[in-house]
GROMACS .gro file of C-alpha atoms in nm:
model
  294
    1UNK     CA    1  -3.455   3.442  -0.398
    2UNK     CA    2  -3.284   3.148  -0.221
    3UNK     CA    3  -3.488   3.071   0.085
    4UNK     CA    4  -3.171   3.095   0.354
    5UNK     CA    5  -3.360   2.954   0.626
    6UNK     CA    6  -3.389   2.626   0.439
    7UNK     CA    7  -3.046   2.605   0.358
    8UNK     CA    8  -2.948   2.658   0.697
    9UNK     CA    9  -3.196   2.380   0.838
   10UNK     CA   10  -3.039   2.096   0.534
   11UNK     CA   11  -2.712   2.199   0.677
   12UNK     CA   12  -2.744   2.163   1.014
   13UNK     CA   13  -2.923   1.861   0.943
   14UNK     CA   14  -2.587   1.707   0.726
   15UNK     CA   15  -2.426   1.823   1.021
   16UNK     CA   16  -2.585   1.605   1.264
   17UNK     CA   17  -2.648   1.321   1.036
   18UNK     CA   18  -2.238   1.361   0.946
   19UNK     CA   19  -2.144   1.344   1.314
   20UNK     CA   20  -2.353   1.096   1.445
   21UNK     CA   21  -2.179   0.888   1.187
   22UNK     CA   22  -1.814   0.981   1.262
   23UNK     CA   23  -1.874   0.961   1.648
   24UNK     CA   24  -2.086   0.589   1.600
   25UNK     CA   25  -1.742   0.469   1.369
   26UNK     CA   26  -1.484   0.595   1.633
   27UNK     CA   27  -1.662   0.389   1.852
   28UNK     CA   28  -1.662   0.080   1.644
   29UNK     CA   29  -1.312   0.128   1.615
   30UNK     CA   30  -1.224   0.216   1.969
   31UNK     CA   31  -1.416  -0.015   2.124
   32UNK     CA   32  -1.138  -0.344   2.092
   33UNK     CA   33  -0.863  -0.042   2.171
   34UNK     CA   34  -1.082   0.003   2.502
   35UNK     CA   35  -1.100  -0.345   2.552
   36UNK     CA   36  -0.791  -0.476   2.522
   37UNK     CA   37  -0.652  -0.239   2.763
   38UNK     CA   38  -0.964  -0.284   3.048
   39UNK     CA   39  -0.846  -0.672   3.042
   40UNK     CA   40  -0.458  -0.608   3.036
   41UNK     CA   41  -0.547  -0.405   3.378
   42UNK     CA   42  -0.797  -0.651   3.548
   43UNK     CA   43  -0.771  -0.918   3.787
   44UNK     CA   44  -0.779  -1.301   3.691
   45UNK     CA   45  -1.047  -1.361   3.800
   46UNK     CA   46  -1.321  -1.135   3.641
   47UNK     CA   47  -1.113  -1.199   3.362
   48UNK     CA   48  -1.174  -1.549   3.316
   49UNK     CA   49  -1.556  -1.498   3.451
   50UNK     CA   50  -1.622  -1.274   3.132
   51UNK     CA   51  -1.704  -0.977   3.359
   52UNK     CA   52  -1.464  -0.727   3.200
   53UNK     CA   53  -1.646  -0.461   2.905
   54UNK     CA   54  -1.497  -0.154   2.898
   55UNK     CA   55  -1.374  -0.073   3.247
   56UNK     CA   56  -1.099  -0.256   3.443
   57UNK     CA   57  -1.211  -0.477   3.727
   58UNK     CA   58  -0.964  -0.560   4.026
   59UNK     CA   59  -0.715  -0.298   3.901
   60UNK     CA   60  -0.371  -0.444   3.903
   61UNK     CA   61  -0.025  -0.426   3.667
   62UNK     CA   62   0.056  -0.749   3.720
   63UNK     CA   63   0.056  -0.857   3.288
   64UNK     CA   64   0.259  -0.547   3.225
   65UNK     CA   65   0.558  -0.651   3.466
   66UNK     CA   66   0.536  -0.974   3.287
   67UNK     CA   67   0.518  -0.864   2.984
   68UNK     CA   68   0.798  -0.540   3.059
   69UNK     CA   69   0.983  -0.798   3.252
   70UNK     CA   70   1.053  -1.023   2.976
   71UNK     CA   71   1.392  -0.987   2.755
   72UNK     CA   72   1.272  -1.092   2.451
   73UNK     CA   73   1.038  -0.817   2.460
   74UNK     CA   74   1.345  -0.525   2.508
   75UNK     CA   75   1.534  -0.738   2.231
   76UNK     CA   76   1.221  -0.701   2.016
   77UNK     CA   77   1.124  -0.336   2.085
   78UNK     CA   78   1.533  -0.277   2.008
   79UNK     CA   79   1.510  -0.404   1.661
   80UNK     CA   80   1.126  -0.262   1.582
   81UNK     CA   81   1.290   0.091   1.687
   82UNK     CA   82   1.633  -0.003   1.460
   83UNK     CA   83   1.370  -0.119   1.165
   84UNK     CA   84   1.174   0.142   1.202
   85UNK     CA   85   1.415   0.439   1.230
   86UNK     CA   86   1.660   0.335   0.939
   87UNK     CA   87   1.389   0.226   0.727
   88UNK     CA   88   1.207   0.487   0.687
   89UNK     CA   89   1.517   0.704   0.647
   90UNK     CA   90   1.601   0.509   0.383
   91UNK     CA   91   1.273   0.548   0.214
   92UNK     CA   92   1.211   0.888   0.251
   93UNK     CA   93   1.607   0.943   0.114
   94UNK     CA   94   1.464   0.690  -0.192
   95UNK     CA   95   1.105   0.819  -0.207
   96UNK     CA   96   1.150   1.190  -0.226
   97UNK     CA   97   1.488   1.251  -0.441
   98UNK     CA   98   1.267   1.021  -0.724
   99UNK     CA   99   0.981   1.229  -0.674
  100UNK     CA  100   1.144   1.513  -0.711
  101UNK     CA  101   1.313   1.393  -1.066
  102UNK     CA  102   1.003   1.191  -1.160
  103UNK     CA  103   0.847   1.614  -1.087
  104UNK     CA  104   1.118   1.763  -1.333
  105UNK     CA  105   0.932   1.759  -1.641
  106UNK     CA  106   1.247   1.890  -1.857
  107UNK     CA  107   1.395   1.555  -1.734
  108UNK     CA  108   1.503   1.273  -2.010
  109UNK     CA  109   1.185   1.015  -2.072
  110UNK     CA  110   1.044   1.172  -1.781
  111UNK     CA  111   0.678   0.990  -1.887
  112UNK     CA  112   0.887   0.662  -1.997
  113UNK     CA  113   0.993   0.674  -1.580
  114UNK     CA  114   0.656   0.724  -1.456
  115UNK     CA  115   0.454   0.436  -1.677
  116UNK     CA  116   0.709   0.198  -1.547
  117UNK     CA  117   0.692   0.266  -1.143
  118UNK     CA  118   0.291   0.328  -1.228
  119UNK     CA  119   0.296   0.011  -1.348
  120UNK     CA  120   0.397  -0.210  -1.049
  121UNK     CA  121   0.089  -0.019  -0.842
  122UNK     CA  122  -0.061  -0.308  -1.032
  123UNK     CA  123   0.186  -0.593  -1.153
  124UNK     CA  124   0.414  -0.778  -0.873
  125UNK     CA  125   0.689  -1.043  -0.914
  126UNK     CA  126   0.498  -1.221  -0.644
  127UNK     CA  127   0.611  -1.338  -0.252
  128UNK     CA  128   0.841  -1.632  -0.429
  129UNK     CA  129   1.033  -1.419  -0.689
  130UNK     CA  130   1.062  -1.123  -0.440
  131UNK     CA  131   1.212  -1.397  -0.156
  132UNK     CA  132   1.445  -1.510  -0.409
  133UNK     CA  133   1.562  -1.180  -0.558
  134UNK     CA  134   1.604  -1.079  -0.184
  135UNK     CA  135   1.852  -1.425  -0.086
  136UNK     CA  136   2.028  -1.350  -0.393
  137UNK     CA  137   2.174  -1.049  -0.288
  138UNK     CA  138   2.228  -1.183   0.078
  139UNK     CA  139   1.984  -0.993   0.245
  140UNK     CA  140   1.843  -1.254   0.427
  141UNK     CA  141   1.848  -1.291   0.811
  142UNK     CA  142   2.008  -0.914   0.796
  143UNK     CA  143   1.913  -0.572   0.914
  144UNK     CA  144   1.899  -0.474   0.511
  145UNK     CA  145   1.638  -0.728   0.441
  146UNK     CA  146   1.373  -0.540   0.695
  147UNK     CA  147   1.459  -0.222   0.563
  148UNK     CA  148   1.572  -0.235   0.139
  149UNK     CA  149   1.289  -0.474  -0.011
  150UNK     CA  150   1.002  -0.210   0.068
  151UNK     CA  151   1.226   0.111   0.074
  152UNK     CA  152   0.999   0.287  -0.206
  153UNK     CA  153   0.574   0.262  -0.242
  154UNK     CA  154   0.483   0.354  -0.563
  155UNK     CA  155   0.178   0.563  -0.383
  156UNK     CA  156   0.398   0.763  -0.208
  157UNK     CA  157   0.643   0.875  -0.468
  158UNK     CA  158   0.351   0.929  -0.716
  159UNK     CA  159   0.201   1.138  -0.375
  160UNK     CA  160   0.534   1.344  -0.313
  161UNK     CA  161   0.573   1.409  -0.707
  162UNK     CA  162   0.253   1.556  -0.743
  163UNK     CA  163   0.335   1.778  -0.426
  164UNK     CA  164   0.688   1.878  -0.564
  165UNK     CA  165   0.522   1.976  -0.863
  166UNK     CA  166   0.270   2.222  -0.695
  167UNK     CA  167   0.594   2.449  -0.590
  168UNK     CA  168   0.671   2.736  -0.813
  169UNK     CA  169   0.914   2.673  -1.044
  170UNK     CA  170   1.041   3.076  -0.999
  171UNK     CA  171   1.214   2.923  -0.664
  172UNK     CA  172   1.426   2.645  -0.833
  173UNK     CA  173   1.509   2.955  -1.074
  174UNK     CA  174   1.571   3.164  -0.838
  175UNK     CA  175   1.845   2.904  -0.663
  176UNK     CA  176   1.967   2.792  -1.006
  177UNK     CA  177   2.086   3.193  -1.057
  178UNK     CA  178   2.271   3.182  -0.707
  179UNK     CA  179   2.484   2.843  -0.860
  180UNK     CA  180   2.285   2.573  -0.676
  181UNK     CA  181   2.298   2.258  -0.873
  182UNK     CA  182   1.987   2.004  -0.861
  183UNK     CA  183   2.092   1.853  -0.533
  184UNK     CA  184   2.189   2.207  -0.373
  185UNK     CA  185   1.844   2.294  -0.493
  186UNK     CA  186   1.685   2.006  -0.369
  187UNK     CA  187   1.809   1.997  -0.072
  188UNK     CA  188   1.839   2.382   0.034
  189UNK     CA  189   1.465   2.468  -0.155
  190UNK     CA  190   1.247   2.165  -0.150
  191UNK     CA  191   1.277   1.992   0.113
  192UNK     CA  192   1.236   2.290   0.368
  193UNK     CA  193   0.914   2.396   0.161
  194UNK     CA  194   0.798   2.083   0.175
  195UNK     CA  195   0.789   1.991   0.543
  196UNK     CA  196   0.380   1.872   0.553
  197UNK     CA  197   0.418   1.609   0.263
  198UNK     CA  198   0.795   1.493   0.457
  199UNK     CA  199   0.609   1.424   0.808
  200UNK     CA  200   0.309   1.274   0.618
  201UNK     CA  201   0.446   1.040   0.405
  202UNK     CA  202   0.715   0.911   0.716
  203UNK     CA  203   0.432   0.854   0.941
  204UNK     CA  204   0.320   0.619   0.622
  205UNK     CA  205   0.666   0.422   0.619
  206UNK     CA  206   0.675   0.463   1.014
  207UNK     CA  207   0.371   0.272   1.098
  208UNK     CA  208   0.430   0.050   0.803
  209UNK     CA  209   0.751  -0.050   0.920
  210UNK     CA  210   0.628  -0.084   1.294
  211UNK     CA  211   0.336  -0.283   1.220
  212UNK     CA  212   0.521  -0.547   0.953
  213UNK     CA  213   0.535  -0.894   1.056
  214UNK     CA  214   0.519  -1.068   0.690
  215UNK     CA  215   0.915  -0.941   0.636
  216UNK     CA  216   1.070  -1.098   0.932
  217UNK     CA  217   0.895  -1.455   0.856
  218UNK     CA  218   1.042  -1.397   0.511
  219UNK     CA  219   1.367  -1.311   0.566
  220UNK     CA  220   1.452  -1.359   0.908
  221UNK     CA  221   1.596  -1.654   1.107
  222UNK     CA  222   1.800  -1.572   1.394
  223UNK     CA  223   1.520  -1.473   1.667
  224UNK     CA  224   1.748  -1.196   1.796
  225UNK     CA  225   1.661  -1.010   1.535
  226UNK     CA  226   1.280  -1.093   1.520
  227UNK     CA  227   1.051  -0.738   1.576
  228UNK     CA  228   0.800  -0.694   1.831
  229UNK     CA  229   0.545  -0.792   1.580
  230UNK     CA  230   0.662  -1.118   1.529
  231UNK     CA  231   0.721  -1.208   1.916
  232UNK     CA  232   0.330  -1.041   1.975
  233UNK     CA  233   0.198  -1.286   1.618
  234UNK     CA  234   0.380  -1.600   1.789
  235UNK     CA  235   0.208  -1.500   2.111
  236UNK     CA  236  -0.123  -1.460   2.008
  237UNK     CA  237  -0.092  -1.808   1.803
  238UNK     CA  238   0.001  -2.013   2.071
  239UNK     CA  239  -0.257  -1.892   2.280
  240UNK     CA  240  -0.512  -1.977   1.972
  241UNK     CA  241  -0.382  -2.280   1.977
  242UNK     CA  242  -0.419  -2.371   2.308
  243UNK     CA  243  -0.664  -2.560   2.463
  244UNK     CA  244  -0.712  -2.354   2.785
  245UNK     CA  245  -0.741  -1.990   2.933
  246UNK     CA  246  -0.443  -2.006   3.163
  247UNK     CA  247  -0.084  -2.065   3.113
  248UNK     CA  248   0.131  -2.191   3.406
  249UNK     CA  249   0.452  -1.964   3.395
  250UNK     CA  250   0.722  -2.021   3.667
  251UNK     CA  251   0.633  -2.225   3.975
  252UNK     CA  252   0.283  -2.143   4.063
  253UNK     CA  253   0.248  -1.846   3.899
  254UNK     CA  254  -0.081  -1.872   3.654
  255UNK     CA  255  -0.138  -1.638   3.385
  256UNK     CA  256  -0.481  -1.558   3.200
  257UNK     CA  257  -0.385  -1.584   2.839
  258UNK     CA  258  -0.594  -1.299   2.732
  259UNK     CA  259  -0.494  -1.044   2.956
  260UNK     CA  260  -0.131  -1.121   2.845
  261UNK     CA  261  -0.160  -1.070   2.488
  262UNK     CA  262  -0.371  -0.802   2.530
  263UNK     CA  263  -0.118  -0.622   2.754
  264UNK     CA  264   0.154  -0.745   2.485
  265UNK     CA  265  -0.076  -0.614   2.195
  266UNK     CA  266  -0.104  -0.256   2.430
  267UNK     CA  267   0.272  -0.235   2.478
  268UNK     CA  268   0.379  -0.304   2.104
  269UNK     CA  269   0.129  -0.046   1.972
  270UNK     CA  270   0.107   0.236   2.213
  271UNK     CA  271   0.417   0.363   2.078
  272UNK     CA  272   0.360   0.423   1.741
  273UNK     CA  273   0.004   0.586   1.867
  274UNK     CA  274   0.185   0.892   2.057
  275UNK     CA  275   0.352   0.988   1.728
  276UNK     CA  276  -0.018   1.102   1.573
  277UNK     CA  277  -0.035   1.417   1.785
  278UNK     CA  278   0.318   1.540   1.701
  279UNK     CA  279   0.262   1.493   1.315
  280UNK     CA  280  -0.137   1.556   1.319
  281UNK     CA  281  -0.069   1.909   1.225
  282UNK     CA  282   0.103   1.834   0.896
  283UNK     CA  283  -0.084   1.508   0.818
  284UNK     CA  284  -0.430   1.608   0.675
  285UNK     CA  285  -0.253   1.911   0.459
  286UNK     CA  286   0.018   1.702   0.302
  287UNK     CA  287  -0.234   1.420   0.228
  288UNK     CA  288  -0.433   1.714   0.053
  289UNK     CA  289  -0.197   1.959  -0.121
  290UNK     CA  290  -0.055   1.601  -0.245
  291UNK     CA  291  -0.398   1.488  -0.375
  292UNK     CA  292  -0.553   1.768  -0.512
  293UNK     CA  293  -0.264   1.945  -0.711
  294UNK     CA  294  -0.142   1.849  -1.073
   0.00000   0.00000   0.00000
């Protein structure tokens, strides 16, 4: 007879243990979060002193009218927003109408197609190749060349296939005897069934898009079409760089370095945070259905 009691007391136990764990790593990893924004918010002066930990001291905005008050920074969150938007458009357009045929298993060399995109999970061109492939067809210094080059991750598709193939194949039937094509089906069955996997995999491209800085030194040239990662990477370079903690700006206006890359860093990365509530919902059970079926 199982002894119940015991059971209970080794999980109740993992329990503990399990949250003790999750609650000491969300602090490890809130902790910069925390601290980036209790300097952004503090005065100079405990600021310089090293006084600052995880609460502001001498509460003032000043960094963030800088930093909101600069034009390069509007330019910059213009084209992270333009980036961001049409890029992952264009990848979940790419991404999910492959999936989809790569899900088809009635479809011509349908293993053939999946070897060879399996295959570049682990063979590149390389940065060169890639760059030169990319001026080839013009792309560089262009809206395209932020958005085309990484339009389709091989994890994804293989992720969105693996979901497609989960749905019963009685629906596409089913749509097939009302005279829907593959495209009628795809679009008027699929992609409405598959609304979890959609908002997971475009948070992927989203925040991969937001956070990219290694495109723009690529293929960009023209700094009025740089991202805000770029304009917060040259920021937090030259103040690496320099040999002091505070930057003249203006007349006699002096500006702690660290509380204005910090309120940069908070600015640039705030928005992509306040999408994780609005997709939470769908996240965790189109990351599993994907996983865990086929």
């Amino acid at each position: 007879m199982v002894n119940t009691s015991h059971l209970q007391r080794r999980i109740s136990l993992f329990t503990v243990f399990n949250t003790l764990v999750m609650l000491a790593l969300a602090a490890v990893m809130l902790y910069p979060f925390v601290y980036m924004l209790a300097v952004s918010l503090s005065g100079d002066v405990y600021v310089m002193k090293g006084e600052v930990t995880l609460w502001p001291k001498g509460f003032n905005l000043r960094m963030y009218e800088l930093v909101l008050g600069d034009p390069k920074i509007w330019t910059s969150y213009r084209n992270t927003i333009i980036y961001t938007l049409l890029g992952t458009a264009i990848a979940m357009l790419i991404t999910s109408m492959g999936a989809y045929a790569l899900s088809r298993k009635d479809m011509m060399f349908h293993k053939g197609f999946t070897l060879l995109i399996v295959f570049t999970m682990f063979f590149g061109g390389g940065m060169i190749p890639t760059f030169l492939v990319v001026r080839s067809l013009g792309l560089v210094d262009t809206i395209w060349g932020m958005v085309l080059p990484g339009a389709v991750s091989t994890w994804n598709l293989i992720l969105m296939r693996t979901f497609f193939s989960g749905i019963p194949k009685e629906l596409e039937e089913s749509g097939r005897m009302d005279g829907l094509n593959d495209v009628g089906i795809f679009f008027r069955i699929i992609v409405p069934l598959s609304k979890p996997v959609f908002a997971t995999i475009s948070l992927f491209y989203a925040v991969g898009i937001w956070n990219n800085f290694l495109y723009p030194l690529l293929y960009l040239r023209s700094q009025d079409l740089f991202p805000l990662q770029v304009l917060l990477r040259n920021l937090v370079l030259a103040g690496s760089v320099s040999s002091g903690q505070v930057t003249q700006i203006g007349g006699d206006n002096l500006v702690v370095e660290d509380s204005l890359k910090y309120a940069t860093i908070m600015v640039s990365t705030l928005p992509i945070l306040i999408l994780y509530p609005f997709v939470q919902k769908y996240f965790v059970k189109g990351s599993m259905i994907g996983a865990v079926k086929g």
